Short mmCIF file of C-alpha atoms in Angstrom, two decimals:
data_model
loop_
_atom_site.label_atom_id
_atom_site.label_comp_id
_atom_site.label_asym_id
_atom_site.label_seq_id
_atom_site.Cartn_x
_atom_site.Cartn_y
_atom_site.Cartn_z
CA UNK A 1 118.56 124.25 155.82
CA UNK A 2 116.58 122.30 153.14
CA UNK A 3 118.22 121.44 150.18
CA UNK A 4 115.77 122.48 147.98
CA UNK A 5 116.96 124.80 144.97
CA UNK A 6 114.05 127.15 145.87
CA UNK A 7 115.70 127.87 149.59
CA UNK A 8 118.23 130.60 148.33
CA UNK A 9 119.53 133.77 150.66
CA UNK A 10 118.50 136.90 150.36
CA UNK A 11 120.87 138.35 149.54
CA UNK A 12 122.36 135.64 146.76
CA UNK A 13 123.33 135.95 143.56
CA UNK A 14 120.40 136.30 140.98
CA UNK A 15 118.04 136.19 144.51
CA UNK A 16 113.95 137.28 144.47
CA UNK A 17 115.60 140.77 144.37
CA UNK A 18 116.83 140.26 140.79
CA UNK A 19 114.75 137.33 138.47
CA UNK A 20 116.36 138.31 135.22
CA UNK A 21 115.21 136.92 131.93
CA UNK A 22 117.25 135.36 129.72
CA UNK A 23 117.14 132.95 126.46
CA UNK A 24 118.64 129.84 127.19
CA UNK A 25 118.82 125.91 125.62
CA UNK A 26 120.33 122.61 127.17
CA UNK A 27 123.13 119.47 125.65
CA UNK A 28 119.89 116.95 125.36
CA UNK A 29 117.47 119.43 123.76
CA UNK A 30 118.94 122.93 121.47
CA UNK A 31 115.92 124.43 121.55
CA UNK A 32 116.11 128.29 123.03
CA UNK A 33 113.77 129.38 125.13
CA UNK A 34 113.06 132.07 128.01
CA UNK A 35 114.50 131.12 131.25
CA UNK A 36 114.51 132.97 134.63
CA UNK A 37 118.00 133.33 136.88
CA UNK A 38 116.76 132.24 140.53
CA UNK A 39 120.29 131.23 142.49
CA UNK A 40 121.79 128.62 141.05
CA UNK A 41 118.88 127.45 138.77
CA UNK A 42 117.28 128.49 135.91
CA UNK A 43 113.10 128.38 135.59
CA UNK A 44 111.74 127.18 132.59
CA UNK A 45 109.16 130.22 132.30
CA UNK A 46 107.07 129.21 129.75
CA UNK A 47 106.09 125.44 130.97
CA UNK A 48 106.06 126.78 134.43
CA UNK A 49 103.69 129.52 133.10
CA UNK A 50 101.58 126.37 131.25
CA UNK A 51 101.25 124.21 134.44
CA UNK A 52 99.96 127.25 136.76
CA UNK A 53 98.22 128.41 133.89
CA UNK A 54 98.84 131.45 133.61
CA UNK A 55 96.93 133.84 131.48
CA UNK A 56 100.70 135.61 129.99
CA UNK A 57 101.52 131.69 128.96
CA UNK A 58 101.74 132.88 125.33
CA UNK A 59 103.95 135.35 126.39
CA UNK A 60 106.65 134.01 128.00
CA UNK A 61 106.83 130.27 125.78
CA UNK A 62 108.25 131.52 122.25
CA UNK A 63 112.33 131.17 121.45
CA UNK A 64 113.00 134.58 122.95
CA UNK A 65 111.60 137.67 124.98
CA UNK A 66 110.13 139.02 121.66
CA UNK A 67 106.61 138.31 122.60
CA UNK A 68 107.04 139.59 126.10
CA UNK A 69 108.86 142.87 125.41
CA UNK A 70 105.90 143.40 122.80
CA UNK A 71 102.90 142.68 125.46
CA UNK A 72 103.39 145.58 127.26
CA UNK A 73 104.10 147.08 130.91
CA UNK A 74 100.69 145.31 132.71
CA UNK A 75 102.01 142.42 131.32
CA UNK A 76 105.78 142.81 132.24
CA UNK A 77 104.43 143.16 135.75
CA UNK A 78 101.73 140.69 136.13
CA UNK A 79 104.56 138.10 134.64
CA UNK A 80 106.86 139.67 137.77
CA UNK A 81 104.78 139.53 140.42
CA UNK A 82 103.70 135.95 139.39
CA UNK A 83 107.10 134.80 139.36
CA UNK A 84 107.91 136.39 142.95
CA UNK A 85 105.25 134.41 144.34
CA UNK A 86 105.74 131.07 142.18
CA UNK A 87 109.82 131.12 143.57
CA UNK A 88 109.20 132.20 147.29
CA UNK A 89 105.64 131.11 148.05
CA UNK A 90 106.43 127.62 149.53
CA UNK A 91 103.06 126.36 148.53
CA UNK A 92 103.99 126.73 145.15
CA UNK A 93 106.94 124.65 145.00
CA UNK A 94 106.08 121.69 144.21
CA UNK A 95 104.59 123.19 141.19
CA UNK A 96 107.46 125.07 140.51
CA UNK A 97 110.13 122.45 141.28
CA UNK A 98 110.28 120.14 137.72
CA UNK A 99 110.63 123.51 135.95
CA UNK A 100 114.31 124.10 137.28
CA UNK A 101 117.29 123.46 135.79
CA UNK A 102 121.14 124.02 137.09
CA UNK A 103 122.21 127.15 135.65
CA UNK A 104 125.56 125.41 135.28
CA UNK A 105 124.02 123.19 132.83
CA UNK A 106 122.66 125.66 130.11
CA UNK A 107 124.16 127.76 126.92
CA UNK A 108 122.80 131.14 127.32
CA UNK A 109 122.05 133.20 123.96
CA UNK A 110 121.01 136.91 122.64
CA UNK A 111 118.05 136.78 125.05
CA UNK A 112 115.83 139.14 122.14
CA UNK A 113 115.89 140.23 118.35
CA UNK A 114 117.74 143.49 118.27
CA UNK A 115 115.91 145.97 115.87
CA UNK A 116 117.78 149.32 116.57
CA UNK A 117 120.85 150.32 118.14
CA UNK A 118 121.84 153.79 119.34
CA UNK A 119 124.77 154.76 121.28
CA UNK A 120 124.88 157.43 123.72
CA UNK A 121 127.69 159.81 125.17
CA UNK A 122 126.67 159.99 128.46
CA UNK A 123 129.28 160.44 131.13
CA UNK A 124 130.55 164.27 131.31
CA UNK A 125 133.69 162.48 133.20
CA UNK A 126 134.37 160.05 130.15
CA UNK A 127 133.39 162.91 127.98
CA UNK A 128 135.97 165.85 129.75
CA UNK A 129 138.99 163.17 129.65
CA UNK A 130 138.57 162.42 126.08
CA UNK A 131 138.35 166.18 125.16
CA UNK A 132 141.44 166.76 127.01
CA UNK A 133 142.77 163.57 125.16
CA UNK A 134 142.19 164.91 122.15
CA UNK A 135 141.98 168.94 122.12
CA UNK A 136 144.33 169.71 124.76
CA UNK A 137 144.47 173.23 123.47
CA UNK A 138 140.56 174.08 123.55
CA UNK A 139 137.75 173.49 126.07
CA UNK A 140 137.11 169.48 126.62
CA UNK A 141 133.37 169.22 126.12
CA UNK A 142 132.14 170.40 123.06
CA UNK A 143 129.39 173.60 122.99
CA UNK A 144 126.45 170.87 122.57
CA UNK A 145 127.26 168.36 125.15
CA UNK A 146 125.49 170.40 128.23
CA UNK A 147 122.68 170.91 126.11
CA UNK A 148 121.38 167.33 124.77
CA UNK A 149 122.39 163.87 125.38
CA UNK A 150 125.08 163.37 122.39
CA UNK A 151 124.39 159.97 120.15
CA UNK A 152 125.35 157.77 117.22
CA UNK A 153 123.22 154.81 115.20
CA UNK A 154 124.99 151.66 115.19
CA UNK A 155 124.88 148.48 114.10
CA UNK A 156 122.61 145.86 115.57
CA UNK A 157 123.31 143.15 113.37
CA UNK A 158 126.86 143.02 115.21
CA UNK A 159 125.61 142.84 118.75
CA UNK A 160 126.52 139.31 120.25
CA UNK A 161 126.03 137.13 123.26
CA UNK A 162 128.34 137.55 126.20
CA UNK A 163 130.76 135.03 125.46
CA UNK A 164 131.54 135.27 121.75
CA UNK A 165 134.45 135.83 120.81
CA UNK A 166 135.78 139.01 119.28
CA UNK A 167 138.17 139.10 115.97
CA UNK A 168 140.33 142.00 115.85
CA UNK A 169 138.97 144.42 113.47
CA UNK A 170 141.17 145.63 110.41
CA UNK A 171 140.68 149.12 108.20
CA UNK A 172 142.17 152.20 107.55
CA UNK A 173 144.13 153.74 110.17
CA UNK A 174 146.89 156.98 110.00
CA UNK A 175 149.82 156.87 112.82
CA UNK A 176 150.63 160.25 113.63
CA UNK A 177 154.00 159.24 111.96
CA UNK A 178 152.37 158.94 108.41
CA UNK A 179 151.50 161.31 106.00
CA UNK A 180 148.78 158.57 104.49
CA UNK A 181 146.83 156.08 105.69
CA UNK A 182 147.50 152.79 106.34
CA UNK A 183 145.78 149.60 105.98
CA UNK A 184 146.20 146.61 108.46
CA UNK A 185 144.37 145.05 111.96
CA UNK A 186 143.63 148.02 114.81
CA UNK A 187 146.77 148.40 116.75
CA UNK A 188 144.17 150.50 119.54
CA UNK A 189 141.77 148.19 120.34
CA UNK A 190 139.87 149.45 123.22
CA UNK A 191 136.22 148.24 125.52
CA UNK A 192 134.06 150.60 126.53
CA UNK A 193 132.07 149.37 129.82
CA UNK A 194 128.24 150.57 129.30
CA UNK A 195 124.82 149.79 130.53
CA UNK A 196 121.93 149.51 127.53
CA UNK A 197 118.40 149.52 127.49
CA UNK A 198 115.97 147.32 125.63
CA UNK A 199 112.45 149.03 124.61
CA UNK A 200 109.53 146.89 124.35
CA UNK A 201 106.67 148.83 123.92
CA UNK A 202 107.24 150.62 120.39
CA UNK A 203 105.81 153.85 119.18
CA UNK A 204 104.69 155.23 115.73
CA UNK A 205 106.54 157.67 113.26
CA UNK A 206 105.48 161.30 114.20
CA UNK A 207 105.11 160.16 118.06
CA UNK A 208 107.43 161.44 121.23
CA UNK A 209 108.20 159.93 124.07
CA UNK A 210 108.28 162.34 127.42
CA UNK A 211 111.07 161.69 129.97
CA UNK A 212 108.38 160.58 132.28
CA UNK A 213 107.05 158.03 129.90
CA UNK A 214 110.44 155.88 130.31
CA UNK A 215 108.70 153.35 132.27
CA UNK A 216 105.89 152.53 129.78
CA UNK A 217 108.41 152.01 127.31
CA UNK A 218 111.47 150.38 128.09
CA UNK A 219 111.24 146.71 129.67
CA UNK A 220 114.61 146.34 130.75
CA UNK A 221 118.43 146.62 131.63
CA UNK A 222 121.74 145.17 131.12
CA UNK A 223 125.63 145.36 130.54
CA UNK A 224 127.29 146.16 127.17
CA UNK A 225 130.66 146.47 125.78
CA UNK A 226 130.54 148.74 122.57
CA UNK A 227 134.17 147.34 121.60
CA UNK A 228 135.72 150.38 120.09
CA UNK A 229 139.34 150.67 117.62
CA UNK A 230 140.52 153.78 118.31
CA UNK A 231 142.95 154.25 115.45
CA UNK A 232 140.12 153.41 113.08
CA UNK A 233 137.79 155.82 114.97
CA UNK A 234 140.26 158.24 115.02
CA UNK A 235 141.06 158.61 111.22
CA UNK A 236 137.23 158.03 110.37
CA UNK A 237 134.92 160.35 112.45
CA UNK A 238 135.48 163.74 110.72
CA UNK A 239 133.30 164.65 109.76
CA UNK A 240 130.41 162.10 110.85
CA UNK A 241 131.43 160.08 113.61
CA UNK A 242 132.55 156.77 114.21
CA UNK A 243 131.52 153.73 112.28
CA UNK A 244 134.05 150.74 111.27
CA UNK A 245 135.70 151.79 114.31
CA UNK A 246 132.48 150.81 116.17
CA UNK A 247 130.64 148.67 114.28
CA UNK A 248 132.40 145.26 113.82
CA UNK A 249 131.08 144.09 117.47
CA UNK A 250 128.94 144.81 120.81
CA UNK A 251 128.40 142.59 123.26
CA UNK A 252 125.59 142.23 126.12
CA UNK A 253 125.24 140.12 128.98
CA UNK A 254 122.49 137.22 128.37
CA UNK A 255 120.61 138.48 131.40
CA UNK A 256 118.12 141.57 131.40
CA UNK A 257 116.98 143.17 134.82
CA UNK A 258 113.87 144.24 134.43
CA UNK A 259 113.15 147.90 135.21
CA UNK A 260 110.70 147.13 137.79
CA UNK A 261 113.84 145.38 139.58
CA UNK A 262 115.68 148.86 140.28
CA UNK A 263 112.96 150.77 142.32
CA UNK A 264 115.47 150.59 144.93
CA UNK A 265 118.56 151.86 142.97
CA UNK A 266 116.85 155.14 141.57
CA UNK A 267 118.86 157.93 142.52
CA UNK A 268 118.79 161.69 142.08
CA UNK A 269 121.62 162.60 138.95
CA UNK A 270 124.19 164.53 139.38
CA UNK A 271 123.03 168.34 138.84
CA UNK A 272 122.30 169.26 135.29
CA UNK A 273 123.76 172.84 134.58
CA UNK A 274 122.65 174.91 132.28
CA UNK A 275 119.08 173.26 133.19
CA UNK A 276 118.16 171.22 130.06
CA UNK A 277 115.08 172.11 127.66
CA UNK A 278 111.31 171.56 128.87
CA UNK A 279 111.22 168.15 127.02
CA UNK A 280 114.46 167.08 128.68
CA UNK A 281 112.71 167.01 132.17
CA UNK A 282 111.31 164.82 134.54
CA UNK A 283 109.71 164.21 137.61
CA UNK A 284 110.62 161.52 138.92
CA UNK A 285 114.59 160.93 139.49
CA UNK A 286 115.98 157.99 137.08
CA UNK A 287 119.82 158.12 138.02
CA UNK A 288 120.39 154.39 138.86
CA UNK A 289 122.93 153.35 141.14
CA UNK A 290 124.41 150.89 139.31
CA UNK A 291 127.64 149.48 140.63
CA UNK A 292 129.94 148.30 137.73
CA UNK A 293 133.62 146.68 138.14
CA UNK A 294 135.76 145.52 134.66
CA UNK A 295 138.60 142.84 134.73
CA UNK A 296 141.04 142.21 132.49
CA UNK A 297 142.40 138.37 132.02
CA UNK A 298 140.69 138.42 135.80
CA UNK A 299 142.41 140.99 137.23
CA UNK A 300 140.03 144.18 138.75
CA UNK A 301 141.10 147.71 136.23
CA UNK A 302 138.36 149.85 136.98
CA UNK A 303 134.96 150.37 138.90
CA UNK A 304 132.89 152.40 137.44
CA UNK A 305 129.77 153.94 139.14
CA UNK A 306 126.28 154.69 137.14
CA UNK A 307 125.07 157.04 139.13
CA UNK A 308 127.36 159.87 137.98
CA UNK A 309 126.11 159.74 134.73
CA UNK A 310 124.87 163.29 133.63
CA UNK A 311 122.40 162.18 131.09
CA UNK A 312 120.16 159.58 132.25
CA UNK A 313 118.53 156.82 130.30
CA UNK A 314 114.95 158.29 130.60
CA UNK A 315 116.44 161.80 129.11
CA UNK A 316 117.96 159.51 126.10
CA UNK A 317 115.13 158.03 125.38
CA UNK A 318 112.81 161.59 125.58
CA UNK A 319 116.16 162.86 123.18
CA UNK A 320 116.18 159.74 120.73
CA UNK A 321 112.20 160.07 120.37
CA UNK A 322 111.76 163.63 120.32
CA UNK A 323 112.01 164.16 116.13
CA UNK A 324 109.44 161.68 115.48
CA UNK A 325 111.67 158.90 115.35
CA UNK A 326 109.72 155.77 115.98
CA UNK A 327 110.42 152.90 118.41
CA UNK A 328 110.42 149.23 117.99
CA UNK A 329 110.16 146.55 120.18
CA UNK A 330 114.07 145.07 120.41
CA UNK A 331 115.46 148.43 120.16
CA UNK A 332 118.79 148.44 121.89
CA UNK A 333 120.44 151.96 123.11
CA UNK A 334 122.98 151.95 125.82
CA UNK A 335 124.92 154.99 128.00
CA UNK A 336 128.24 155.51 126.38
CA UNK A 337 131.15 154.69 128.92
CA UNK A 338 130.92 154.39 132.23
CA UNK A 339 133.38 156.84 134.25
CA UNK A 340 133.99 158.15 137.62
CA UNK A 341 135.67 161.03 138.30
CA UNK A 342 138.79 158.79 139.82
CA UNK A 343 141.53 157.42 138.10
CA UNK A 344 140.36 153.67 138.95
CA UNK A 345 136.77 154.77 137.90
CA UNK A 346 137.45 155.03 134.25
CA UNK A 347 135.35 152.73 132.22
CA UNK A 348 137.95 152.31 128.82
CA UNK A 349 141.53 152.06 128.54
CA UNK A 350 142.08 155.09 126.42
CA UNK A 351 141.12 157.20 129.83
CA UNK A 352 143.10 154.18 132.03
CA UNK A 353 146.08 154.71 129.98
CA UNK A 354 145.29 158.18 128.70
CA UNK A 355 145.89 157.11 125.30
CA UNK A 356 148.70 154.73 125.85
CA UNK A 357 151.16 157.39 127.51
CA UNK A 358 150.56 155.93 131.02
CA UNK A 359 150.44 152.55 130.74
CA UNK A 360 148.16 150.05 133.09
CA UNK A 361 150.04 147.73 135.04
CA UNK A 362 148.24 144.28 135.84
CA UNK A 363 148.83 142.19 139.07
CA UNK A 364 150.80 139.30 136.97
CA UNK A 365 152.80 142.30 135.79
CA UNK A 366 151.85 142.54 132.51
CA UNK A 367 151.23 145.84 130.95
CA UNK A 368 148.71 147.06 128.71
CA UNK A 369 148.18 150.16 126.38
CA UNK A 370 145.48 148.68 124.73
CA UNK A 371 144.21 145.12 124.06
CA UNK A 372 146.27 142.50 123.18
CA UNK A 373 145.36 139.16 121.21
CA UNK A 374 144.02 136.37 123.97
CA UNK A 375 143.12 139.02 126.41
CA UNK A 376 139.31 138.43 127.52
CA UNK A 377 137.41 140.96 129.33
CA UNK A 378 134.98 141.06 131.60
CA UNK A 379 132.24 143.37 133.05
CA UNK A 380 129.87 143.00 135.78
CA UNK A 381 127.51 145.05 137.87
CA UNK A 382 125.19 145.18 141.08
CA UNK A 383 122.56 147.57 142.37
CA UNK A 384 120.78 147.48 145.46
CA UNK A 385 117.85 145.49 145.79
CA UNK A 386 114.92 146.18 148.39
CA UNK A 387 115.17 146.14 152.06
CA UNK A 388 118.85 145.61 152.08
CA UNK A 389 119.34 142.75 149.24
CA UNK A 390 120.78 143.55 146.20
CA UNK A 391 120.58 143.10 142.18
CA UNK A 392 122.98 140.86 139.93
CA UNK A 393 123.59 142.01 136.39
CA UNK A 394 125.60 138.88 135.72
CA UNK A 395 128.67 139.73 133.05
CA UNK A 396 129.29 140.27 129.93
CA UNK A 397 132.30 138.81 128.64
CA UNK A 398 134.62 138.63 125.18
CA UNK A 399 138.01 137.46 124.28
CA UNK A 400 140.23 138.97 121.51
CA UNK A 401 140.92 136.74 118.71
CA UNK A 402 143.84 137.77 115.63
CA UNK A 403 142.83 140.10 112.89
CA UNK A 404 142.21 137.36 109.92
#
């Protein structure tokens, strides 16, 4: 086999199937700028894009994927079908070759500007075990849930890079021992393993966006951990929902699939009942088999799958759009938690440890209620890719630094 960093499997990680963007700079030079995953390399895409030149050039050369999630959908696949051929096409490699650097060698950062962020609610499993967390007397989904895909506004100014690390939040809190609140670090501090969406092509006040418009609008995907305090949540959201219990950090993974990449994962949802207003559906199926698995300190606590999600990503957007609300290019909105309808399927450790009552045993033999100080958590994901091959979502990672 030739040793040339173009000759990757199939079937390897961040293969043709895949080509993720990212925002990326090197020791000798700190610039950022947009790179491409390709095995164990990263392309340069915007001086490969100059030496074929290539009409997007302009495009793909800035500090970040602003410029490209702003072009547009012809553009997001002319720049796709470009790079297929540039990285398999042997008669391009020469070409293609000087533009490559090890992937071991680079700092990866927040691949875009975020402009919005929204927060979904998504998973009817995630969404029945909390209820029955919570209101053990009364029914565990709430009379709306069935009806519209349930949201919150967060805050993008605290979504981070994979790899930052995360300081242990501190507020207002009420054990169930105390008759008044108390003020110190989160005691409950929780992940919640989710899969966000970045819109490129924006919209203007007044405008909607139809479920089957999903595809003209949102560029691409990737993993997210809406870090969550649950005793802050808890003793906040009545009447209006969470917010310091949210809002201190979210982190992404510094690689984004783009849509085009998941022809092969689209899946029929599970079955929507009652069926869901006109502007609610589709047709075209946009369930996405999505494959996720979260560790804790390394060790494997749960695998959640995507494609049981009852509200799909398409419906969110139709939902988040449908008031007039306009979109921006950089707006981030992700799933809500991931869950499965088994035990080892639950995408947070409130449901893993039903809120600390049954606690999760690790393989060093550790347990864990919820997250201790040094723990670091990690989340990645896979989907299938055409003709057998398959997708890499990379991770998303964070560690858990003391309150200060």
């Amino acid at each position: 086999m030739s040793d040339s960093p173009l000759d990757i499997a199939p079937d390897a990680r961040f293969g043709p199937a895949t080509l993720p963007y990212g925002v990326y700079s090197i020791a000798s030079d700190p610039r950022t700028r947009v790179g491409v995953a390709y095995g164990d390399h990263v392309l340069d895409l915007g001086s490969a894009a100059r030496a074929q030149g290539a009409p997007f050039a302009d495009a793909v050369d800035g500090p970040n994927l602003d410029a490209l999630l702003a072009a547009g959908k012809p553009v997001w696949d002319e720049v796709r079908a470009a790079l297929t051929t540039w990285l398999t096409d042997p008669a391009h490699a020469d070409a293609v070759r000087p533009h490559l650097v090890e992937r071991a060698e680079v700092t990866l950062h927040l691949p875009f500007t975020v402009a919005d962020y929204v927060d979904f609610y998504a998973s009817e499993h995630h969404a029945t075990n909390v209820g029955r967390i919570f209101r053990p007397d009364q029914e565990p989904l709430t009379p709306n849930w069935k009806h519209l895909p349930i949201g919150y506004h967060g805050r993008s100014g605290t979504i981070v890079a994979s790899g930052t690390d995360i300081v242990r939040p501190t507020g207002q809190r009420k054990p169930p021992t105390e008759s008044t609140p108390v003020f110190g670090p989160s005691v409950r501090l929780d992940i919640e393993a989710e899969v966000g969406f970045v819109v490129g092509t924006p919209t203007r006040m007044g405008e909607r966006v139809g479920v089957d418009d999903f595809a003209d609008h949102v560029f691409g995907v990737f993993l997210l951990n809406d870090w969550s305090s649950r005793d802050l949540q808890a003793w906040e959201y009545v009447p209006l929902g969470p917010f310091l219990g949210k809002s201190f950090a979210t982190s992404i993974s510094p690689w984004v699939v783009p849509l085009s990449a998941l022809e092969a994962a689209r899946v029929e949802q599970p079955a929507q009942d009652p069926e869901p207003l006109p502007y609610l559906r589709g047709s075209e199926p946009w369930g996405l088999d999505l494959r996720l698995e979260v560790r804790i300190n390394g060790h494997l606590v749960s695998s959640p799958p995507f494609s049981q999600m009852y509200w799909t990503a398409a419906q969110q957007l139709a939902h988040m759009t449908v008031n007039g609300a306009s979109l921006r290019t950089g707006d981030v909105y992700a799933s809500g938690t991931v869950s499965g309808p088994e035990v080892d399927q639950r995408g947070c450790l409130l449901e893993l440890t039903w809120s600390g009552k049954e606690p999760l045993r690790l393989p060093d033999g550790t347990e864990r209620t919820f997250l201790e100080d040094g723990d670091e958590v990690t989340i990645t994901a896979t989907a299938p890719g055409p003709d057998g091959t398959r997708v890499d979502f990379g991770e998303v990672t964070g560690r858990i630094l003391p309150a200060r």
